[in-house]
XYZ file of N, CA and C in Angstrom:
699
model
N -5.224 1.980 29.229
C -4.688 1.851 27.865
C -3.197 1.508 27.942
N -2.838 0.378 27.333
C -1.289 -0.263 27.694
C -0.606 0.734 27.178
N 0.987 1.223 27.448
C 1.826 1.967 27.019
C 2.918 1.033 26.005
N 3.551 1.938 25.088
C 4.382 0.876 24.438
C 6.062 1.838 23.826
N 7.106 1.103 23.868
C 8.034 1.854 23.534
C 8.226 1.463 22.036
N 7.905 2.601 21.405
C 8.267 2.756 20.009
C 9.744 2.924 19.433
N 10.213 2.033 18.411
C 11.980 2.219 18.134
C 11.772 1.756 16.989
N 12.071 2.765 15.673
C 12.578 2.533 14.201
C 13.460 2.170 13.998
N 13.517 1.490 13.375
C 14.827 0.126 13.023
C 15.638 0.412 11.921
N 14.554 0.707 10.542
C 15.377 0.891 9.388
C 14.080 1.660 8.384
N 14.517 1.974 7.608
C 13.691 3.035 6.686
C 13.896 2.669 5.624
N 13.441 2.506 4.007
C 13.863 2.684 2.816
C 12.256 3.075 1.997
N 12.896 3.175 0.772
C 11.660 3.526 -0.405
C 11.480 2.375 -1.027
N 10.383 2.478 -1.893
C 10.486 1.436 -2.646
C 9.553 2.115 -3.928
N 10.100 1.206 -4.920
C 9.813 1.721 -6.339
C 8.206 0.869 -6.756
N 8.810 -0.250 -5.902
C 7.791 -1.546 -6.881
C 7.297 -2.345 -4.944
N 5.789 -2.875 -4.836
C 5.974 -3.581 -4.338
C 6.242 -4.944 -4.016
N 7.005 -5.492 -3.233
C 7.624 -6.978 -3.812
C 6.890 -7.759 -4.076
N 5.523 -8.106 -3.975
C 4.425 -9.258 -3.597
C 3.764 -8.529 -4.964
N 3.641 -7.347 -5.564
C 2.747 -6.903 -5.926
C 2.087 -7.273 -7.549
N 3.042 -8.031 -8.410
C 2.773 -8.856 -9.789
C 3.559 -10.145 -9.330
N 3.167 -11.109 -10.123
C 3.964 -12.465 -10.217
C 3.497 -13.280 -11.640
N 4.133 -13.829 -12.231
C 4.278 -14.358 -13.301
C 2.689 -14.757 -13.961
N 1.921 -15.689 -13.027
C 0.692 -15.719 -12.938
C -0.573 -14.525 -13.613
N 0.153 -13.320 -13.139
C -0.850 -11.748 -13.558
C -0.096 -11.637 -15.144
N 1.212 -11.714 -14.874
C 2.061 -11.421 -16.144
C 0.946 -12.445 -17.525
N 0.867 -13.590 -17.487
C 0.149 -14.073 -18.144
C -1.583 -14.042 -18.303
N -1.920 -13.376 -17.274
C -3.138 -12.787 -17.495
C -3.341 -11.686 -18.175
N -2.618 -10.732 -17.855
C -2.697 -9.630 -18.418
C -2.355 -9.953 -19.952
N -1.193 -10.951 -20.498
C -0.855 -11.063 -21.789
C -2.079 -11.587 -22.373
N -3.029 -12.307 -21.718
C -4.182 -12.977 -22.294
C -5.253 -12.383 -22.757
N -5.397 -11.142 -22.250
C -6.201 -10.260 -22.035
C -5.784 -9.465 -23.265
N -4.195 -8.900 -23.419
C -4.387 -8.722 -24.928
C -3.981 -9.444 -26.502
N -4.969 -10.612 -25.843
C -4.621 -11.383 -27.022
C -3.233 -12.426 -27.436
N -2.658 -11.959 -27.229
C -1.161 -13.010 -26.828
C -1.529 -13.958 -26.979
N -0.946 -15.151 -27.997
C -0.981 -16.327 -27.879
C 0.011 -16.834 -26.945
N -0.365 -18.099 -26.859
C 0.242 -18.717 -25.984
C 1.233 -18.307 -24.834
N 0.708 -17.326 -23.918
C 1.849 -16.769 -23.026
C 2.493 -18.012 -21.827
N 1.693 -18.967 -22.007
C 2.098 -19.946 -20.941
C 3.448 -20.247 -21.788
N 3.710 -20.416 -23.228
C 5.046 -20.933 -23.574
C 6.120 -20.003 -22.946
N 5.697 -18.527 -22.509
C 6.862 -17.737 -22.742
C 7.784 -18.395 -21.274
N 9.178 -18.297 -21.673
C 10.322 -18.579 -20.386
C 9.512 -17.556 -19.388
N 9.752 -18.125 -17.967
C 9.268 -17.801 -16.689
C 10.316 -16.103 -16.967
N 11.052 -16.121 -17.121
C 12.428 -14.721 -16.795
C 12.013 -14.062 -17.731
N 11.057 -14.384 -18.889
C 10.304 -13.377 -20.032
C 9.523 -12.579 -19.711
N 8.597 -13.218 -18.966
C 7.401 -13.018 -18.808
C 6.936 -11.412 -18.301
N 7.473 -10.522 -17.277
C 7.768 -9.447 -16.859
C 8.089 -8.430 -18.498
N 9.077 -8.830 -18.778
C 9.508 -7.923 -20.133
C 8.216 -7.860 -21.347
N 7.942 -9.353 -21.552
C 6.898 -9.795 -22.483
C 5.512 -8.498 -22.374
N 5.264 -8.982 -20.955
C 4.180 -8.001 -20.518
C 3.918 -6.754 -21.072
N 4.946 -5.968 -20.188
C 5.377 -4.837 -20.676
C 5.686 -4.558 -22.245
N 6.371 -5.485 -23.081
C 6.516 -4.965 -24.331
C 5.285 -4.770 -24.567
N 4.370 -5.714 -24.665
C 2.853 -5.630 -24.732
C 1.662 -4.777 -24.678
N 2.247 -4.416 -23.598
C 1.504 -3.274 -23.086
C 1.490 -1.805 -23.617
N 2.734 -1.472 -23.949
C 3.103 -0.265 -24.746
C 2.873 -0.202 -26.465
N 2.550 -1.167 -26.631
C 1.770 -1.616 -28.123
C 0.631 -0.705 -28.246
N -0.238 -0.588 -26.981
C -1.410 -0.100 -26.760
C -1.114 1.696 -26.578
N -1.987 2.389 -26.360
C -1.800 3.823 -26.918
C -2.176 3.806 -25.102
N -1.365 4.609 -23.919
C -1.298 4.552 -22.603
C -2.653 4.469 -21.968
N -3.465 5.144 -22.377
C -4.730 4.989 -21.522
C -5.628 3.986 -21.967
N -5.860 2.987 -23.309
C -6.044 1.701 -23.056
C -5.587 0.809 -22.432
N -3.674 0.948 -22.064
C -3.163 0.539 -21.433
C -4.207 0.668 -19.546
N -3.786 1.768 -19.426
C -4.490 1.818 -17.917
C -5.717 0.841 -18.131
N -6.294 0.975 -19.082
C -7.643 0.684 -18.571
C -7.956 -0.921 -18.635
N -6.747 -1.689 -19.195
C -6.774 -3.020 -19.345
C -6.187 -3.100 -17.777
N -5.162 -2.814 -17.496
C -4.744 -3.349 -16.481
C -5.411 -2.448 -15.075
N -6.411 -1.597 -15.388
C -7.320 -1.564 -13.759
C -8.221 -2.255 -14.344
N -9.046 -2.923 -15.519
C -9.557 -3.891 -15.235
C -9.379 -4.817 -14.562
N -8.134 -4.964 -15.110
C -7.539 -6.888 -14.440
C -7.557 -6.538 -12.997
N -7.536 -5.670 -12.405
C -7.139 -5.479 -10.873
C -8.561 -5.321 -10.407
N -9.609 -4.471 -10.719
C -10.720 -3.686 -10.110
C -11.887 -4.241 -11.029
N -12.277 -5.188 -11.600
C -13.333 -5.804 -12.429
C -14.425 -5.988 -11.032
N -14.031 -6.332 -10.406
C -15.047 -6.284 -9.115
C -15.511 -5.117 -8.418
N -14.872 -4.368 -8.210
C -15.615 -2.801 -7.305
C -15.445 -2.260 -8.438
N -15.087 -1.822 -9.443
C -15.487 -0.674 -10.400
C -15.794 -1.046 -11.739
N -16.731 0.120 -12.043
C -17.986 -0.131 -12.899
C -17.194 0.344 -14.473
N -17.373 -0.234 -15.512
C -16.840 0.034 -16.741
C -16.412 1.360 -17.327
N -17.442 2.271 -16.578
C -17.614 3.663 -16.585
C -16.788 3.931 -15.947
N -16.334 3.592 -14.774
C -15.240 4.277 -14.279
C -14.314 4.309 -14.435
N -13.798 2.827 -14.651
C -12.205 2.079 -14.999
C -12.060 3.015 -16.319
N -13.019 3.391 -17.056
C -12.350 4.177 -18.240
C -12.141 6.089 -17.935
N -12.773 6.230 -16.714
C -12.331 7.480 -16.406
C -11.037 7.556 -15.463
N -10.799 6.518 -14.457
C -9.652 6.559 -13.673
C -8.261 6.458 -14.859
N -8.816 5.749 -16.034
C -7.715 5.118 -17.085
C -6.967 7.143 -17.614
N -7.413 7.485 -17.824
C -7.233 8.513 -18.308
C -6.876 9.949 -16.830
N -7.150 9.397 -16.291
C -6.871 10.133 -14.811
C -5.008 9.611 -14.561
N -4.884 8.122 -14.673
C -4.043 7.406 -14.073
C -2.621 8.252 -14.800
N -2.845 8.322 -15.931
C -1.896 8.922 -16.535
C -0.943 10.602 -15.973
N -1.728 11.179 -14.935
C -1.398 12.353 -14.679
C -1.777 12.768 -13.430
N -2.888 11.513 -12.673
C -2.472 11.851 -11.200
C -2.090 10.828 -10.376
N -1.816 11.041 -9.035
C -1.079 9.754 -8.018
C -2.451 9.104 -7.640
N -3.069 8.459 -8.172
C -4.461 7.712 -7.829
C -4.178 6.954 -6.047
N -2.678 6.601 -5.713
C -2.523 5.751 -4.893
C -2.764 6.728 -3.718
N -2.904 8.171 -4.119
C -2.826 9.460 -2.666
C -3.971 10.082 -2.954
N -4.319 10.011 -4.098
C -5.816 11.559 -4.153
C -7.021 10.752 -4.175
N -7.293 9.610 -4.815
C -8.682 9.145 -4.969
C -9.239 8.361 -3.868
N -10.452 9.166 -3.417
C -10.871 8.953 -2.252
C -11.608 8.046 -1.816
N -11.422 6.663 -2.496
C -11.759 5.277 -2.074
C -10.050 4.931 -1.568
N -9.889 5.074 -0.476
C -8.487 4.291 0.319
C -8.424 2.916 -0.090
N -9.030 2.045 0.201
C -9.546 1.110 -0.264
C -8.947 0.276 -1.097
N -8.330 1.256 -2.302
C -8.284 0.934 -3.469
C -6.625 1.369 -4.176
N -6.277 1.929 -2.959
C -5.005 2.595 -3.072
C -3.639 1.911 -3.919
N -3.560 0.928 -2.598
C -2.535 -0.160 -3.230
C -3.088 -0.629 -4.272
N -3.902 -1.210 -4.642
C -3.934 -1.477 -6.419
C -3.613 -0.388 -7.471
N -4.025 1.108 -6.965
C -4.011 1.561 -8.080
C -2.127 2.362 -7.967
N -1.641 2.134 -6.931
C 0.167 1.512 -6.674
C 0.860 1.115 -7.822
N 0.199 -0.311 -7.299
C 0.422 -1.516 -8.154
C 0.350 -1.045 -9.829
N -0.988 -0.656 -10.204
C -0.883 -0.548 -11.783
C -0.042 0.219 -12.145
N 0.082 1.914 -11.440
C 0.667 2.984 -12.298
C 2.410 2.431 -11.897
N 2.569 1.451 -11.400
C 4.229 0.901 -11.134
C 4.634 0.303 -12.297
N 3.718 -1.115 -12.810
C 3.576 -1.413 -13.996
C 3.912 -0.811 -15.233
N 2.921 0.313 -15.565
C 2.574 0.909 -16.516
C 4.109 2.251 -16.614
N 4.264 2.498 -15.308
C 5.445 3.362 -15.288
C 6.666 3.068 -15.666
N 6.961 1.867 -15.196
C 8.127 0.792 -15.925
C 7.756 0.256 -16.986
N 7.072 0.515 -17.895
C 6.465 -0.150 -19.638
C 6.973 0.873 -20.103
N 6.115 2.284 -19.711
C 6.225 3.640 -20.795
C 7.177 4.188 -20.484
N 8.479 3.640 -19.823
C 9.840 4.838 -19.109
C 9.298 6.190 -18.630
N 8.487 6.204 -17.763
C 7.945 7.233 -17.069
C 6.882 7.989 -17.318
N 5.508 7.801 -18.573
C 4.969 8.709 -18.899
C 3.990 8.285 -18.027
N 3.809 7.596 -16.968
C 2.583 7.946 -15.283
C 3.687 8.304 -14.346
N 2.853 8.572 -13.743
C 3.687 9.434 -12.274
C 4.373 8.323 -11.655
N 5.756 9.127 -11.171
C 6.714 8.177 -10.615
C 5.416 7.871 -9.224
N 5.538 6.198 -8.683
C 5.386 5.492 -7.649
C 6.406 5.666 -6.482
N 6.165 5.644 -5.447
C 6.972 5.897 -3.815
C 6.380 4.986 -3.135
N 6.596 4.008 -2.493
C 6.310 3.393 -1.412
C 7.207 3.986 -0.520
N 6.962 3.454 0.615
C 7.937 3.593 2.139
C 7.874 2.003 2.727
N 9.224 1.386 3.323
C 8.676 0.250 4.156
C 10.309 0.521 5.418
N 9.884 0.087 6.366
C 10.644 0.440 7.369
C 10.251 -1.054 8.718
N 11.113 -1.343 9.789
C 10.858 -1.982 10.486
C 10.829 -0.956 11.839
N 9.907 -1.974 12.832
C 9.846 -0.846 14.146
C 9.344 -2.015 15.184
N 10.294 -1.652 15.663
C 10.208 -2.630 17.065
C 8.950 -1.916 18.059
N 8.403 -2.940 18.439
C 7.337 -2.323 19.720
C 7.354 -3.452 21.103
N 7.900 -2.393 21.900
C 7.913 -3.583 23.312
C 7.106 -2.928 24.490
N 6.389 -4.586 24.780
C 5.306 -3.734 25.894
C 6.095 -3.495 27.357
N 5.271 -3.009 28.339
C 5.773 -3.193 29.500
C 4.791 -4.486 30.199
N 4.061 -5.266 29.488
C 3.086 -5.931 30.124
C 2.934 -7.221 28.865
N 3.904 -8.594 28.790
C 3.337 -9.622 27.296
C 2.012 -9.968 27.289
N 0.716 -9.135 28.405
C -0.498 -9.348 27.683
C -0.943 -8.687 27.247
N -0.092 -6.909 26.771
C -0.714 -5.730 26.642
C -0.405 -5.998 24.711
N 0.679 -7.017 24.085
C 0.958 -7.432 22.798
C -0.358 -7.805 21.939
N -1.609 -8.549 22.820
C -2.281 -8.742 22.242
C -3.297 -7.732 21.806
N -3.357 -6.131 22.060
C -3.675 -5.734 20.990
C -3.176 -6.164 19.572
N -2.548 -6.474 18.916
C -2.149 -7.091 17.507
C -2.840 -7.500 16.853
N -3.317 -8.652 17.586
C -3.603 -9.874 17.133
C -4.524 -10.222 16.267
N -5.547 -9.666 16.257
C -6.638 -9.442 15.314
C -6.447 -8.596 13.883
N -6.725 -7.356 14.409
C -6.809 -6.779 13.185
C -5.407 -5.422 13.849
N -4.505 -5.597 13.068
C -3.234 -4.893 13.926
C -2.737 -3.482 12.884
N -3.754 -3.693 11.820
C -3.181 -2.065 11.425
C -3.846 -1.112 12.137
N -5.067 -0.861 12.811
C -5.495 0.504 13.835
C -4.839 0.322 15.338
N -5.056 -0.629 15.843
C -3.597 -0.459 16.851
C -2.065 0.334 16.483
N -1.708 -0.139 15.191
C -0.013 -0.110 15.237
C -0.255 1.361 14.375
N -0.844 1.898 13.915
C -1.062 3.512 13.404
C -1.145 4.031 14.010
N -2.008 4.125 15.064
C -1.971 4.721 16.525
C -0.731 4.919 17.111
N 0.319 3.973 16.974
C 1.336 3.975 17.279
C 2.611 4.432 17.021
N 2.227 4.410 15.600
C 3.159 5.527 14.600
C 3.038 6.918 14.414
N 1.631 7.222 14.596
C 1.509 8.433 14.349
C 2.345 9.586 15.653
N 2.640 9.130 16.895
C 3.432 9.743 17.358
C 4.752 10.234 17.118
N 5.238 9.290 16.243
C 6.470 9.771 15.649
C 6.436 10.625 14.592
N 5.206 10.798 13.666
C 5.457 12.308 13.054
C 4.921 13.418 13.784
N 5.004 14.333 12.859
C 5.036 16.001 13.302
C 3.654 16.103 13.398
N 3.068 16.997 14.137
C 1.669 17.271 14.451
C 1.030 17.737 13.394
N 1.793 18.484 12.366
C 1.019 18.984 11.071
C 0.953 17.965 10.164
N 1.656 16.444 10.661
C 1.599 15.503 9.319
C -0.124 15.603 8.822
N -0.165 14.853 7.684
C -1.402 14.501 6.728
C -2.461 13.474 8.006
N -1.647 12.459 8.673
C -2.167 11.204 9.278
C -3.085 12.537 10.296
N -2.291 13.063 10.511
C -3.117 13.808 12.327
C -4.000 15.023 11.544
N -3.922 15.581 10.138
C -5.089 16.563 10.133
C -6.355 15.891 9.248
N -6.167 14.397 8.905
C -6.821 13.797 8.057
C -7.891 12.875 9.127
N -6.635 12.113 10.011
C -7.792 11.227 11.054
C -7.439 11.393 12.225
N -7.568 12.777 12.529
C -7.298 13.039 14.305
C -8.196 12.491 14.849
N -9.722 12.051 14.963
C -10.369 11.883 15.337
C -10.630 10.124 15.542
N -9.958 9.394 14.437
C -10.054 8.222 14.291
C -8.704 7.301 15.129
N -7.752 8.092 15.028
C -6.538 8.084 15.821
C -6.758 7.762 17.029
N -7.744 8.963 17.664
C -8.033 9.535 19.051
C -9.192 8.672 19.522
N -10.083 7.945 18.427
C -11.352 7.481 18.889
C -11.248 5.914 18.586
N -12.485 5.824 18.778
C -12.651 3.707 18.982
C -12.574 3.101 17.592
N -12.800 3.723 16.660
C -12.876 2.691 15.537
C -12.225 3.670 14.363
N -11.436 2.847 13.808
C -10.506 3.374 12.616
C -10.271 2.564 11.369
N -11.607 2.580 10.740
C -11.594 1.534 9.769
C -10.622 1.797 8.727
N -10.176 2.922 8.498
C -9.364 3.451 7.161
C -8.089 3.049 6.860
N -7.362 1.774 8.795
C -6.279 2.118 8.944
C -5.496 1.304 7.617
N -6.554 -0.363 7.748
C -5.951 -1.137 6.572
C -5.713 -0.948 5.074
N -6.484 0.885 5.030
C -6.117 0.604 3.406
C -4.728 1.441 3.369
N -4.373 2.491 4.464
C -3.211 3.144 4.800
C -1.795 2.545 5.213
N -2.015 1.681 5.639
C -0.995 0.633 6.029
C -0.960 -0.706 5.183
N -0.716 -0.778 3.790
C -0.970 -1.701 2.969
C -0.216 -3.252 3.228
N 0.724 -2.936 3.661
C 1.116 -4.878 4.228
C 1.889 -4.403 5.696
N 1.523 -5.529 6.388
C 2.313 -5.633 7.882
C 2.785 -7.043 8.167
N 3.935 -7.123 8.072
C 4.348 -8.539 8.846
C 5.207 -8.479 9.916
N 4.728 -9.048 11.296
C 5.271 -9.596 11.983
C 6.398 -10.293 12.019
N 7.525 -10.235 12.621
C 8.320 -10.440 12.859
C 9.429 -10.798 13.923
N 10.263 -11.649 14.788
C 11.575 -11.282 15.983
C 10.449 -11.355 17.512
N 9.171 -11.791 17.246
C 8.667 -12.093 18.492
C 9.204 -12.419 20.019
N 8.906 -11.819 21.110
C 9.175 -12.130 21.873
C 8.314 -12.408 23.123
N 8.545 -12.433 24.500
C 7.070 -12.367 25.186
C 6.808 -10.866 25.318
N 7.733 -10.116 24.954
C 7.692 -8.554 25.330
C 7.882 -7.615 24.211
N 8.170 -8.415 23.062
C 8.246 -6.951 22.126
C 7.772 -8.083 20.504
N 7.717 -6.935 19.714
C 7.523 -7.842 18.214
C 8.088 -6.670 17.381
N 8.354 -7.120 16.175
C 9.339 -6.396 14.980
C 8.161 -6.104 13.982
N 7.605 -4.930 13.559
C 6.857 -4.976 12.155
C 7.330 -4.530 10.846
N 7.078 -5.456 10.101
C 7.854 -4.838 8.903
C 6.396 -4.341 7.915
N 6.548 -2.356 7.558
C 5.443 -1.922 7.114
C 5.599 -1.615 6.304
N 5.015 -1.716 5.128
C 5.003 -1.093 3.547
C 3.547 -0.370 3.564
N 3.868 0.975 2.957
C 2.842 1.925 2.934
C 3.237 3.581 1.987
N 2.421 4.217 1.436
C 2.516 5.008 0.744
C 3.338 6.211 1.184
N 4.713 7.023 0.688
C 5.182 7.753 1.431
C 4.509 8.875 1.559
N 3.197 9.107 0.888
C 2.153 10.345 1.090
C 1.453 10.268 2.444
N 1.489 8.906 3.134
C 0.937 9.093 4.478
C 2.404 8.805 5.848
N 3.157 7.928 5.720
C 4.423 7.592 6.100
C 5.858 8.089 5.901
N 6.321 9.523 4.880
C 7.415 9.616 4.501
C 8.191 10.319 6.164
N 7.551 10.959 6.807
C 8.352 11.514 8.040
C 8.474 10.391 8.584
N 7.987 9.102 8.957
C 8.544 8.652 9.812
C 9.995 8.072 10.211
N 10.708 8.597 8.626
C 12.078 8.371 8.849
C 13.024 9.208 10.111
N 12.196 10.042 10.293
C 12.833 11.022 11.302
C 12.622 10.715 12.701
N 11.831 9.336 12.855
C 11.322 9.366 14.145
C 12.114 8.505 15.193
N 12.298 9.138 16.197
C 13.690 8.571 17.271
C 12.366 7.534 18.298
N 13.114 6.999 19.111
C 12.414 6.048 19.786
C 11.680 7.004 20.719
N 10.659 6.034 20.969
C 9.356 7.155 21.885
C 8.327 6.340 22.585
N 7.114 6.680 23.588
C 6.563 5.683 24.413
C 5.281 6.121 23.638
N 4.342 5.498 23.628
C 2.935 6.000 23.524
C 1.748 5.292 23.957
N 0.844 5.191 23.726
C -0.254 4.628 23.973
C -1.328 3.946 22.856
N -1.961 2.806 23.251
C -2.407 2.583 21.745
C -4.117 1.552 22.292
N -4.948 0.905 21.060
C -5.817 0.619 21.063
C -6.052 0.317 20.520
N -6.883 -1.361 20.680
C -7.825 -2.157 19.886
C -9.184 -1.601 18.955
N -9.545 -1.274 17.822
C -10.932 -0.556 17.656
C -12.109 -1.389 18.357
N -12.923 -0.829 18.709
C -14.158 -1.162 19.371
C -15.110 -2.225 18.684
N -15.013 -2.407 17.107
C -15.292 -3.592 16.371
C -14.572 -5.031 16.568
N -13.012 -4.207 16.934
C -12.391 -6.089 16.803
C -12.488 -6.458 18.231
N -12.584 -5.611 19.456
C -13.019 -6.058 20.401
C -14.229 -7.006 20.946
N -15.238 -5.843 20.476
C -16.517 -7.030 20.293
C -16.177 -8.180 19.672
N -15.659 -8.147 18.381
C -15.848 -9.389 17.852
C -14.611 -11.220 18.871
N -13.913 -10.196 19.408
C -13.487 -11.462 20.249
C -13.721 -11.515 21.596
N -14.913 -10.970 21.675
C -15.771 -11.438 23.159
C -16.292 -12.458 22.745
């Protein structure tokens, strides 16, 4: 199992994620309630527009328009109107136990939190960079495939043994396949490549990631899951 030296670069929070609406949703969502013509509105409107919009609506129709627009595909009418009324008073992005589904439901109560001046629960992201250099540039290609259960593996050494990550998936950590890692690690980009090290820049929920601000450079060990292996034989 290749060894790798772990080194945190930089740490911050984040309120909103950057990728996470764009003008495009802004006008969907306005369409959705009725809004004429939102394509006229100025591009620099469109964000405010939304939002004025949105708070028109009494908060938990609100939720429930905009986890439609997000979740019309995995969730059933019945539900989107029970999460709608949930969204309002719990962190959907940490307690509801489709991972899966996390970052979207991020995404909405961020929205909806910046419409109503706070009446859903404040949002926390974490995103931080972390250098990883091998002792071996063919031991990098763990990455390459599917690189959030490798690079979790990798992080999780830097928190505390009682973190959430080690009493939640000690076993998935420790074992061959860790399907859960991509909904826990919501964006990863690569970055500062070299033949010996690469830069990741990670955005992820500070309910699974907030210690790792504390974490000093360190060696560890890490692994491909046993699915993405097979699949590039």
């Amino acid at each position: 199992m290749p060894n790798f030296t772990v080194e945190r670069l930089s740490f911050q929070h984040l309120a909103a994620l950057p990728t996470a609406w764009d003008n495009a949703d802004y006008k969907a969502l306005l369409a959705k309630m009725d809004y004429d013509n939102p394509e006229e509105i100025a591009p620099a409107e469109l964000k405010a527009m939304c939002q004025m919009s949105l708070t028109d609506l009494e908060p938990a129709d609100a939720a429930k328009l905009v986890l439609d627009y997000l979740f019309a595909d995995e969730l059933k009418e019945g539900q989107i109107d029970q999460l709608a009324h949930q969204l309002q008073t719990e962190k959907l992005w940490e307690e509801n136990p489709r991972l899966e589904l996390h970052e979207g439901f991020f995404n909405a109560t961020q929205l909806l939190y910046e419409a109503y001046n706070g009446k859903f629960p404040h949002p926390q992201a974490v995103e931080f960079k972390v250098k990883v250099t091998a002792a071996d540039a063919a031991d990098l290609a763990v990455f390459d495939d599917s690189p959030a259960a490798p690079l979790l593996r990798l992080l999780a050494p830097g928190l505390s043994d009682s973190a959430l990550l080690h009493r939640l998936f000690g076993d998935q950590l420790a074992g061959t396949t860790f399907a859960e890692a991509p909904a826990i690690l919501w964006q990863i980009t690569p970055s500062d490549k070299t033949a010996t090290s690469v830069v990741f820049d990670v955005i992820s929920s500070d309910y699974w990631l907030e210690d790792f601000k504390y974490a000093d450079t360190y060696e560890a060990p890490t692994h491909v899951d046993a699915a993405t292996a097979e699949a590039a034989e």
